Amino acid sequence: MSNLPDFSAAGYRVIRELGRNSAGGRVVYLAQTLGNPEDSVVIKQFQFATGSNWSGFKAIEREIQVLVGLNHQGIPRYLGSLRISR
């Protein structure tokens, strides 16, 4: 049984976990697009713990703003974000 998340509804298949920051609630995965399995993507999942405050969410929004503005061959291009409720 796999512990990898199912992002198929968003068009991605997770291949493996790349890293984890449990204290910060972040997990990074290598994935493929379902429409073109040769396209690899990185998915950074933020998991908010019960009782989390909005400061963590604001930090994520700032990180997204920075990623959107970056354009360098050594940095993965920001494609978008999605929200998944549990």
PDB file of C-alpha atoms in Angstrom:
ATOM      1  CA  MET A   1       0.000   0.000   0.000  1.00  0.00           C
ATOM      2  CA  SER A   2       1.412   3.380  -1.006  1.00  0.00           C
ATOM      3  CA  ASN A   3       1.494   6.336   1.366  1.00  0.00           C
ATOM      4  CA  LEU A   4       1.873   8.725  -1.562  1.00  0.00           C
ATOM      5  CA  PRO A   5      -0.965  11.209  -2.088  1.00  0.00           C
ATOM      6  CA  ASP A   6      -3.358  10.929  -5.018  1.00  0.00           C
ATOM      7  CA  PHE A   7      -3.219  14.063  -7.191  1.00  0.00           C
ATOM      8  CA  SER A   8      -4.810  12.364 -10.218  1.00  0.00           C
ATOM      9  CA  ALA A   9      -7.865  14.642 -10.069  1.00  0.00           C
ATOM     10  CA  ALA A  10      -5.459  17.559 -10.590  1.00  0.00           C
ATOM     11  CA  GLY A  11      -3.710  15.768 -13.478  1.00  0.00           C
ATOM     12  CA  TYR A  12      -0.619  14.418 -11.702  1.00  0.00           C
ATOM     13  CA  ARG A  13       0.753  11.047 -10.606  1.00  0.00           C
ATOM     14  CA  VAL A  14       3.191  11.109  -7.703  1.00  0.00           C
ATOM     15  CA  ILE A  15       6.345   9.054  -8.298  1.00  0.00           C
ATOM     16  CA  ARG A  16       8.140   9.483  -4.980  1.00  0.00           C
ATOM     17  CA  GLU A  17       8.731  11.757  -2.026  1.00  0.00           C
ATOM     18  CA  LEU A  18      11.726  14.075  -2.430  1.00  0.00           C
ATOM     19  CA  GLY A  19      11.804  15.701   0.988  1.00  0.00           C
ATOM     20  CA  ARG A  20       9.898  16.523   4.138  1.00  0.00           C
ATOM     21  CA  ASN A  21       9.854  19.321   6.726  1.00  0.00           C
ATOM     22  CA  SER A  22       7.501  17.985   9.367  1.00  0.00           C
ATOM     23  CA  ALA A  23       7.870  21.021  11.626  1.00  0.00           C
ATOM     24  CA  GLY A  24       6.910  23.336   8.767  1.00  0.00           C
ATOM     25  CA  GLY A  25       4.201  21.027   7.432  1.00  0.00           C
ATOM     26  CA  ARG A  26       5.754  20.697   3.963  1.00  0.00           C
ATOM     27  CA  VAL A  27       6.297  17.613   1.820  1.00  0.00           C
ATOM     28  CA  VAL A  28       7.869  17.718  -1.653  1.00  0.00           C
ATOM     29  CA  TYR A  29       7.091  15.092  -4.304  1.00  0.00           C
ATOM     30  CA  LEU A  30       8.344  14.221  -7.761  1.00  0.00           C
ATOM     31  CA  ALA A  31       5.372  13.666 -10.077  1.00  0.00           C
ATOM     32  CA  GLN A  32       4.412  13.243 -13.729  1.00  0.00           C
ATOM     33  CA  THR A  33       1.627  14.898 -15.646  1.00  0.00           C
ATOM     34  CA  LEU A  34      -1.058  12.390 -16.613  1.00  0.00           C
ATOM     35  CA  GLY A  35      -1.427  13.875 -20.098  1.00  0.00           C
ATOM     36  CA  ASN A  36       2.287  13.581 -20.853  1.00  0.00           C
ATOM     37  CA  PRO A  37       4.151  11.187 -18.510  1.00  0.00           C
ATOM     38  CA  GLU A  38       7.496  12.415 -19.884  1.00  0.00           C
ATOM     39  CA  ASP A  39       6.885  15.785 -18.172  1.00  0.00           C
ATOM     40  CA  SER A  40       8.207  15.732 -14.617  1.00  0.00           C
ATOM     41  CA  VAL A  41       6.949  18.216 -12.045  1.00  0.00           C
ATOM     42  CA  VAL A  42       7.654  18.950  -8.398  1.00  0.00           C
ATOM     43  CA  ILE A  43       4.676  19.228  -6.057  1.00  0.00           C
ATOM     44  CA  LYS A  44       5.159  20.992  -2.730  1.00  0.00           C
ATOM     45  CA  GLN A  45       2.312  20.077  -0.406  1.00  0.00           C
ATOM     46  CA  PHE A  46       1.589  22.207   2.644  1.00  0.00           C
ATOM     47  CA  GLN A  47      -0.237  20.424   5.437  1.00  0.00           C
ATOM     48  CA  PHE A  48      -1.727  22.693   8.061  1.00  0.00           C
ATOM     49  CA  ALA A  49      -2.057  21.181  11.507  1.00  0.00           C
ATOM     50  CA  THR A  50      -5.230  21.646  13.503  1.00  0.00           C
ATOM     51  CA  GLY A  51      -4.999  24.959  15.307  1.00  0.00           C
ATOM     52  CA  SER A  52      -2.538  26.487  12.834  1.00  0.00           C
ATOM     53  CA  ASN A  53      -2.671  30.230  12.502  1.00  0.00           C
ATOM     54  CA  TRP A  54      -2.774  32.261   9.309  1.00  0.00           C
ATOM     55  CA  SER A  55       0.884  33.328   9.532  1.00  0.00           C
ATOM     56  CA  GLY A  56       1.924  29.992   7.997  1.00  0.00           C
ATOM     57  CA  PHE A  57      -0.510  30.497   5.143  1.00  0.00           C
ATOM     58  CA  LYS A  58       0.764  34.038   4.549  1.00  0.00           C
ATOM     59  CA  ALA A  59       4.335  32.708   4.363  1.00  0.00           C
ATOM     60  CA  ILE A  60       3.238  30.240   1.688  1.00  0.00           C
ATOM     61  CA  GLU A  61       1.554  33.013  -0.289  1.00  0.00           C
ATOM     62  CA  ARG A  62       4.801  35.035  -0.176  1.00  0.00           C
ATOM     63  CA  GLU A  63       6.787  32.018  -1.366  1.00  0.00           C
ATOM     64  CA  ILE A  64       4.410  31.592  -4.304  1.00  0.00           C
ATOM     65  CA  GLN A  65       4.819  35.271  -5.236  1.00  0.00           C
ATOM     66  CA  VAL A  66       8.605  34.831  -5.267  1.00  0.00           C
ATOM     67  CA  LEU A  67       8.420  31.637  -7.346  1.00  0.00           C
ATOM     68  CA  VAL A  68       6.145  33.283  -9.914  1.00  0.00           C
ATOM     69  CA  GLY A  69       8.760  35.995 -10.463  1.00  0.00           C
ATOM     70  CA  LEU A  70      11.737  33.653 -10.915  1.00  0.00           C
ATOM     71  CA  ASN A  71      13.039  32.738 -14.353  1.00  0.00           C
ATOM     72  CA  HIS A  72      16.218  30.650 -14.203  1.00  0.00           C
ATOM     73  CA  GLN A  73      17.118  27.362 -15.865  1.00  0.00           C
ATOM     74  CA  GLY A  74      18.285  25.904 -12.536  1.00  0.00           C
ATOM     75  CA  ILE A  75      15.004  26.630 -10.734  1.00  0.00           C
ATOM     76  CA  PRO A  76      11.783  24.751 -11.541  1.00  0.00           C
ATOM     77  CA  ARG A  77       9.185  27.004 -13.181  1.00  0.00           C
ATOM     78  CA  TYR A  78       6.073  27.710 -11.116  1.00  0.00           C
ATOM     79  CA  LEU A  79       3.050  26.210 -12.896  1.00  0.00           C
ATOM     80  CA  GLY A  80       0.225  26.879 -10.463  1.00  0.00           C
ATOM     81  CA  SER A  81      -1.376  25.921  -7.205  1.00  0.00           C
ATOM     82  CA  LEU A  82      -4.337  23.902  -6.078  1.00  0.00           C
ATOM     83  CA  ARG A  83      -6.169  23.502  -2.808  1.00  0.00           C
ATOM     84  CA  ILE A  84      -7.257  20.162  -1.472  1.00  0.00           C
ATOM     85  CA  SER A  85      -9.477  19.850   1.579  1.00  0.00           C
ATOM     86  CA  ARG A  86      -9.283  16.843   3.834  1.00  0.00           C
TER      87      ARG A  86
END
